PDB file of C-alpha atoms in Angstrom:
ATOM      1  CA  UNK N   1      -4.357  -0.656   4.141  1.00 49.00           C
ATOM      2  CA  UNK N   2      -4.700  -0.799   0.714  1.00 45.00           C
ATOM      3  CA  UNK N   3      -2.045  -3.248   0.732  1.00 45.00           C
ATOM      4  CA  UNK N   4      -4.236  -5.919   2.686  1.00 46.00           C
ATOM      5  CA  UNK N   5      -6.942  -5.712   0.128  1.00 44.00           C
ATOM      6  CA  UNK N   6      -4.286  -6.108  -2.769  1.00 42.00           C
ATOM      7  CA  UNK N   7      -3.310  -9.600  -1.185  1.00 45.00           C
ATOM      8  CA  UNK N   8      -6.557 -10.616  -1.383  1.00 48.00           C
ATOM      9  CA  UNK N   9      -6.530 -10.134  -4.841  1.00 51.00           C
ATOM     10  CA  UNK N  10      -3.575 -11.214  -6.789  1.00 49.00           C
ATOM     11  CA  UNK N  11      -4.418  -9.477  -9.739  1.00 50.00           C
ATOM     12  CA  UNK N  12      -4.426  -6.376  -7.976  1.00 53.00           C
ATOM     13  CA  UNK N  13      -1.247  -6.681  -7.056  1.00 58.00           C
ATOM     14  CA  UNK N  14       0.722  -4.942  -9.679  1.00 78.00           C
ATOM     15  CA  UNK N  15       1.437  -1.190  -9.156  1.00 82.00           C
ATOM     16  CA  UNK N  16       0.009   1.316 -10.920  1.00 93.00           C
ATOM     17  CA  UNK N  17       0.821   4.816 -11.136  1.00 93.00           C
ATOM     18  CA  UNK N  18      -2.360   6.121  -8.582  1.00 93.00           C
ATOM     19  CA  UNK N  19      -0.878   3.823  -5.949  1.00 94.00           C
ATOM     20  CA  UNK N  20       2.467   5.648  -6.756  1.00 95.00           C
ATOM     21  CA  UNK N  21       1.243   8.638  -6.270  1.00 95.00           C
ATOM     22  CA  UNK N  22      -0.211   8.092  -3.447  1.00 95.00           C
ATOM     23  CA  UNK N  23       2.801   6.153  -2.031  1.00 96.00           C
ATOM     24  CA  UNK N  24       4.450   9.357  -2.637  1.00 96.00           C
ATOM     25  CA  UNK N  25       1.601  11.758  -1.039  1.00 96.00           C
ATOM     26  CA  UNK N  26       1.758   9.484   2.033  1.00 96.00           C
ATOM     27  CA  UNK N  27       5.610   9.904   2.382  1.00 95.00           C
ATOM     28  CA  UNK N  28       5.188  13.764   2.507  1.00 95.00           C
ATOM     29  CA  UNK N  29       2.448  13.913   4.717  1.00 96.00           C
ATOM     30  CA  UNK N  30       4.214  11.435   7.416  1.00 96.00           C
ATOM     31  CA  UNK N  31       7.274  13.999   7.074  1.00 95.00           C
ATOM     32  CA  UNK N  32       4.879  17.425   7.541  1.00 96.00           C
ATOM     33  CA  UNK N  33       3.708  15.821  10.461  1.00 97.00           C
ATOM     34  CA  UNK N  34       6.796  14.804  12.124  1.00 95.00           C
ATOM     35  CA  UNK N  35       8.135  18.382  11.178  1.00 95.00           C
ATOM     36  CA  UNK N  36       5.851  20.923  10.426  1.00 94.00           C
ATOM     37  CA  UNK N  37       7.666  21.336   6.783  1.00 93.00           C
ATOM     38  CA  UNK N  38       7.700  19.127   3.359  1.00 90.00           C
ATOM     39  CA  UNK N  39      11.454  18.094   2.490  1.00 87.00           C
ATOM     40  CA  UNK N  40      13.197  20.538   0.093  1.00 88.00           C
ATOM     41  CA  UNK N  41      14.134  16.660  -1.700  1.00 88.00           C
ATOM     42  CA  UNK N  42       9.974  16.823  -2.540  1.00 89.00           C
ATOM     43  CA  UNK N  43      10.019  20.166  -3.713  1.00 90.00           C
ATOM     44  CA  UNK N  44       6.776  21.431  -6.492  1.00 93.00           C
ATOM     45  CA  UNK N  45       8.642  20.299  -9.552  1.00 94.00           C
ATOM     46  CA  UNK N  46      10.652  17.358  -8.530  1.00 94.00           C
ATOM     47  CA  UNK N  47      10.228  13.453  -9.536  1.00 95.00           C
ATOM     48  CA  UNK N  48      10.405  10.729  -7.089  1.00 95.00           C
ATOM     49  CA  UNK N  49      10.539   6.958  -8.490  1.00 96.00           C
ATOM     50  CA  UNK N  50       8.303   4.688  -6.380  1.00 95.00           C
ATOM     51  CA  UNK N  51       7.651   1.294  -7.226  1.00 93.00           C
ATOM     52  CA  UNK N  52       9.931   1.929 -10.552  1.00 94.00           C
ATOM     53  CA  UNK N  53       7.693   4.376 -11.801  1.00 95.00           C
ATOM     54  CA  UNK N  54       8.284   8.231 -12.420  1.00 95.00           C
ATOM     55  CA  UNK N  55       6.086  10.586 -10.167  1.00 96.00           C
ATOM     56  CA  UNK N  56       6.202  14.223 -10.023  1.00 96.00           C
ATOM     57  CA  UNK N  57       4.934  16.463  -7.278  1.00 95.00           C
ATOM     58  CA  UNK N  58       2.744  18.601  -8.257  1.00 95.00           C
ATOM     59  CA  UNK N  59       1.686  22.719  -6.437  1.00 96.00           C
ATOM     60  CA  UNK N  60      -1.761  19.683  -6.354  1.00 96.00           C
ATOM     61  CA  UNK N  61       0.066  17.371  -4.112  1.00 96.00           C
ATOM     62  CA  UNK N  62       1.450  20.319  -1.819  1.00 96.00           C
ATOM     63  CA  UNK N  63      -1.948  22.144  -1.569  1.00 96.00           C
ATOM     64  CA  UNK N  64      -3.517  18.346  -0.748  1.00 97.00           C
ATOM     65  CA  UNK N  65      -1.762  17.400   1.954  1.00 97.00           C
ATOM     66  CA  UNK N  66      -0.895  20.381   3.801  1.00 96.00           C
ATOM     67  CA  UNK N  67      -4.654  20.582   3.396  1.00 97.00           C
ATOM     68  CA  UNK N  68      -4.389  17.164   5.369  1.00 97.00           C
ATOM     69  CA  UNK N  69      -1.638  18.541   7.804  1.00 97.00           C
ATOM     70  CA  UNK N  70      -4.106  21.256   8.787  1.00 97.00           C
ATOM     71  CA  UNK N  71      -7.433  19.349   8.953  1.00 98.00           C
ATOM     72  CA  UNK N  72      -4.850  16.553  11.328  1.00 98.00           C
ATOM     73  CA  UNK N  73      -4.378  19.412  13.477  1.00 97.00           C
ATOM     74  CA  UNK N  74      -8.018  20.428  14.057  1.00 97.00           C
ATOM     75  CA  UNK N  75      -8.245  17.156  15.847  1.00 98.00           C
ATOM     76  CA  UNK N  76      -5.042  17.004  17.504  1.00 98.00           C
ATOM     77  CA  UNK N  77      -2.792  19.830  19.239  1.00 97.00           C
ATOM     78  CA  UNK N  78       0.897  18.757  20.061  1.00 96.00           C
ATOM     79  CA  UNK N  79       0.395  22.784  21.397  1.00 95.00           C
ATOM     80  CA  UNK N  80      -2.423  21.455  23.758  1.00 96.00           C
ATOM     81  CA  UNK N  81      -0.290  18.606  24.643  1.00 97.00           C
ATOM     82  CA  UNK N  82      -1.986  16.125  22.669  1.00 98.00           C
ATOM     83  CA  UNK N  83      -0.353  13.312  21.678  1.00 97.00           C
ATOM     84  CA  UNK N  84       0.027  12.901  17.529  1.00 98.00           C
ATOM     85  CA  UNK N  85       2.212  10.115  16.644  1.00 97.00           C
ATOM     86  CA  UNK N  86       2.440   9.843  12.381  1.00 97.00           C
ATOM     87  CA  UNK N  87       2.981   6.089  10.429  1.00 96.00           C
ATOM     88  CA  UNK N  88       2.182   4.326  13.490  1.00 95.00           C
ATOM     89  CA  UNK N  89       2.547   0.243  13.736  1.00 95.00           C
ATOM     90  CA  UNK N  90      -0.617  -1.326  15.316  1.00 94.00           C
ATOM     91  CA  UNK N  91      -1.160  -5.003  16.337  1.00 93.00           C
ATOM     92  CA  UNK N  92      -4.493  -6.345  14.557  1.00 92.00           C
ATOM     93  CA  UNK N  93      -6.325  -7.818  17.248  1.00 90.00           C
ATOM     94  CA  UNK N  94      -7.615 -10.951  15.153  1.00 88.00           C
ATOM     95  CA  UNK N  95      -4.099 -12.063  15.094  1.00 89.00           C
ATOM     96  CA  UNK N  96      -1.482  -9.956  17.419  1.00 78.00           C
ATOM     97  CA  UNK N  97       1.306 -11.161  15.454  1.00 89.00           C
ATOM     98  CA  UNK N  98       0.380  -8.593  12.486  1.00 94.00           C
ATOM     99  CA  UNK N  99       0.439  -6.003  12.258  1.00 94.00           C
ATOM    100  CA  UNK N 100      -1.281  -2.682  10.108  1.00 94.00           C
ATOM    101  CA  UNK N 101      -0.664   0.491   9.688  1.00 95.00           C
ATOM    102  CA  UNK N 102      -1.893   3.776  10.664  1.00 96.00           C
ATOM    103  CA  UNK N 103      -1.123   6.888   9.082  1.00 97.00           C
ATOM    104  CA  UNK N 104      -2.084   8.871  12.182  1.00 98.00           C
ATOM    105  CA  UNK N 105      -2.663   7.952  15.747  1.00 97.00           C
ATOM    106  CA  UNK N 106      -3.727  10.809  18.496  1.00 97.00           C
ATOM    107  CA  UNK N 107      -4.388  10.843  21.809  1.00 98.00           C
ATOM    108  CA  UNK N 108      -6.725  14.631  22.696  1.00 98.00           C
ATOM    109  CA  UNK N 109      -6.231  15.198  26.065  1.00 97.00           C
ATOM    110  CA  UNK N 110      -9.437  17.752  26.823  1.00 97.00           C
ATOM    111  CA  UNK N 111     -11.808  15.051  26.188  1.00 97.00           C
ATOM    112  CA  UNK N 112      -9.455  11.927  26.875  1.00 97.00           C
ATOM    113  CA  UNK N 113      -9.829  10.880  22.890  1.00 98.00           C
ATOM    114  CA  UNK N 114      -7.667   8.064  20.666  1.00 98.00           C
ATOM    115  CA  UNK N 115      -8.238   9.529  17.578  1.00 98.00           C
ATOM    116  CA  UNK N 116      -7.046   7.293  13.901  1.00 98.00           C
ATOM    117  CA  UNK N 117      -7.047   9.541  11.101  1.00 98.00           C
ATOM    118  CA  UNK N 118      -6.313   7.229   7.622  1.00 97.00           C
ATOM    119  CA  UNK N 119      -5.250   9.452   4.830  1.00 98.00           C
ATOM    120  CA  UNK N 120      -6.755   8.364   1.316  1.00 97.00           C
ATOM    121  CA  UNK N 121      -5.179   9.951  -1.310  1.00 96.00           C
ATOM    122  CA  UNK N 122      -7.365   8.494  -4.870  1.00 91.00           C
ATOM    123  CA  UNK N 123      -9.585  11.005  -6.505  1.00 89.00           C
ATOM    124  CA  UNK N 124     -11.919   7.985  -7.078  1.00 87.00           C
ATOM    125  CA  UNK N 125     -14.407   6.206  -4.048  1.00 91.00           C
ATOM    126  CA  UNK N 126     -15.686   8.351  -1.773  1.00 93.00           C
ATOM    127  CA  UNK N 127     -15.387   6.817   1.560  1.00 95.00           C
ATOM    128  CA  UNK N 128     -16.338   7.127   5.082  1.00 96.00           C
ATOM    129  CA  UNK N 129     -15.883   6.766   8.564  1.00 97.00           C
ATOM    130  CA  UNK N 130     -19.035   5.601   9.781  1.00 97.00           C
ATOM    131  CA  UNK N 131     -18.440   1.845  10.148  1.00 94.00           C
ATOM    132  CA  UNK N 132     -14.758   1.387   8.104  1.00 95.00           C
ATOM    133  CA  UNK N 133     -13.892  -2.081   9.582  1.00 94.00           C
ATOM    134  CA  UNK N 134      -9.807  -1.116   8.569  1.00 94.00           C
ATOM    135  CA  UNK N 135     -10.215   2.433  11.092  1.00 96.00           C
ATOM    136  CA  UNK N 136     -12.160   0.198  13.599  1.00 96.00           C
ATOM    137  CA  UNK N 137      -9.408  -2.861  13.795  1.00 95.00           C
ATOM    138  CA  UNK N 138      -6.650   0.149  13.401  1.00 96.00           C
ATOM    139  CA  UNK N 139      -8.785   1.550  17.013  1.00 97.00           C
ATOM    140  CA  UNK N 140      -9.051  -1.705  18.778  1.00 96.00           C
ATOM    141  CA  UNK N 141      -5.584  -2.092  18.159  1.00 95.00           C
ATOM    142  CA  UNK N 142      -4.314   1.381  19.195  1.00 96.00           C
ATOM    143  CA  UNK N 143      -6.675   0.849  22.398  1.00 96.00           C
ATOM    144  CA  UNK N 144      -5.540  -2.631  23.105  1.00 92.00           C
ATOM    145  CA  UNK N 145      -1.661  -0.823  23.288  1.00 92.00           C
ATOM    146  CA  UNK N 146      -2.748   1.940  24.980  1.00 92.00           C
ATOM    147  CA  UNK N 147      -5.226   1.760  27.311  1.00 89.00           C
ATOM    148  CA  UNK N 148      -2.992   0.805  30.380  1.00 89.00           C
ATOM    149  CA  UNK N 149      -1.549   4.287  29.716  1.00 93.00           C
ATOM    150  CA  UNK N 150      -4.391   6.369  28.747  1.00 94.00           C
ATOM    151  CA  UNK N 151      -7.121   7.254  30.068  1.00 95.00           C
ATOM    152  CA  UNK N 152      -9.571   6.756  26.840  1.00 97.00           C
ATOM    153  CA  UNK N 153     -13.193   7.410  27.620  1.00 96.00           C
ATOM    154  CA  UNK N 154     -13.880   7.738  23.961  1.00 97.00           C
ATOM    155  CA  UNK N 155     -12.610   7.053  19.965  1.00 97.00           C
ATOM    156  CA  UNK N 156     -13.141   8.745  16.949  1.00 98.00           C
ATOM    157  CA  UNK N 157     -11.800   7.487  13.318  1.00 97.00           C
ATOM    158  CA  UNK N 158     -11.282   9.210  10.790  1.00 98.00           C
ATOM    159  CA  UNK N 159     -10.978   9.088   6.751  1.00 98.00           C
ATOM    160  CA  UNK N 160      -9.358  11.917   4.858  1.00 98.00           C
ATOM    161  CA  UNK N 161      -9.898  12.097   1.398  1.00 97.00           C
ATOM    162  CA  UNK N 162      -7.953  15.606   0.644  1.00 97.00           C
ATOM    163  CA  UNK N 163      -8.217  15.273  -3.014  1.00 96.00           C
ATOM    164  CA  UNK N 164     -12.276  15.157  -3.169  1.00 95.00           C
ATOM    165  CA  UNK N 165     -12.382  17.410  -0.196  1.00 94.00           C
ATOM    166  CA  UNK N 166     -14.305  14.812   1.953  1.00 96.00           C
ATOM    167  CA  UNK N 167     -13.367  14.665   5.726  1.00 97.00           C
ATOM    168  CA  UNK N 168     -15.679  12.126   7.749  1.00 98.00           C
ATOM    169  CA  UNK N 169     -15.654  10.898  11.156  1.00 98.00           C
ATOM    170  CA  UNK N 170     -17.250   9.091  13.357  1.00 98.00           C
ATOM    171  CA  UNK N 171     -17.100   8.906  17.585  1.00 98.00           C
ATOM    172  CA  UNK N 172     -17.645   6.372  19.388  1.00 98.00           C
ATOM    173  CA  UNK N 173     -17.344   5.010  23.194  1.00 97.00           C
ATOM    174  CA  UNK N 174     -15.247   2.267  24.581  1.00 96.00           C
ATOM    175  CA  UNK N 175     -17.959   0.095  25.425  1.00 96.00           C
ATOM    176  CA  UNK N 176     -18.783   0.214  21.829  1.00 96.00           C
ATOM    177  CA  UNK N 177     -15.339  -0.096  20.744  1.00 96.00           C
ATOM    178  CA  UNK N 178     -15.408  -3.243  22.822  1.00 94.00           C
ATOM    179  CA  UNK N 179     -18.685  -4.859  20.650  1.00 94.00           C
ATOM    180  CA  UNK N 180     -16.890  -4.402  18.155  1.00 93.00           C
ATOM    181  CA  UNK N 181     -14.037  -6.204  18.955  1.00 92.00           C
ATOM    182  CA  UNK N 182     -16.211  -8.936  19.879  1.00 91.00           C
ATOM    183  CA  UNK N 183     -17.665  -8.648  16.112  1.00 91.00           C
ATOM    184  CA  UNK N 184     -14.304  -8.997  14.382  1.00 88.00           C
ATOM    185  CA  UNK N 185     -13.227 -11.750  16.592  1.00 88.00           C
ATOM    186  CA  UNK N 186     -16.036 -13.786  15.658  1.00 87.00           C
ATOM    187  CA  UNK N 187     -15.543 -13.256  11.887  1.00 85.00           C
ATOM    188  CA  UNK N 188     -11.778 -14.005  12.333  1.00 77.00           C
TER     189      UNK N 188
END
């Protein structure tokens, strides 16, 4: 998560408008995924104070968050029996007492796939899912939590950057995920 990077560099701890805007976008996305709508309190034109900064809800923010939610539902369909959870704490495999927060975790029943989706609201750097360690670590944590309950055959992790219209995904087998665990633990 972005905060974990900031913890490594004290100069990055100061909040800026872009971070505050991203926090607000995540709040809207979580609510939309959980309820199917954006709350009236976050209508276009409203202003919210996030970490001491005023952030406006714009038509573009609504559009981008709705695009993101649509993308999530393309890959996890609760109407088909899939499990979709928003803003889920997952244990970190190298330090089980610590956790990260995955924007979306899901289980797609049809092909027994664990799905991790991360919302990146920024416009700057384009990030890709392939080989993304943050998502691999979240997938490992989710797999550790759910493997005893669900028959997981594959793992997908996605990075959704709706403001850049960039959506990337990597699909791996459970065996490949276990290989990543060895690398993560060796590096810890």
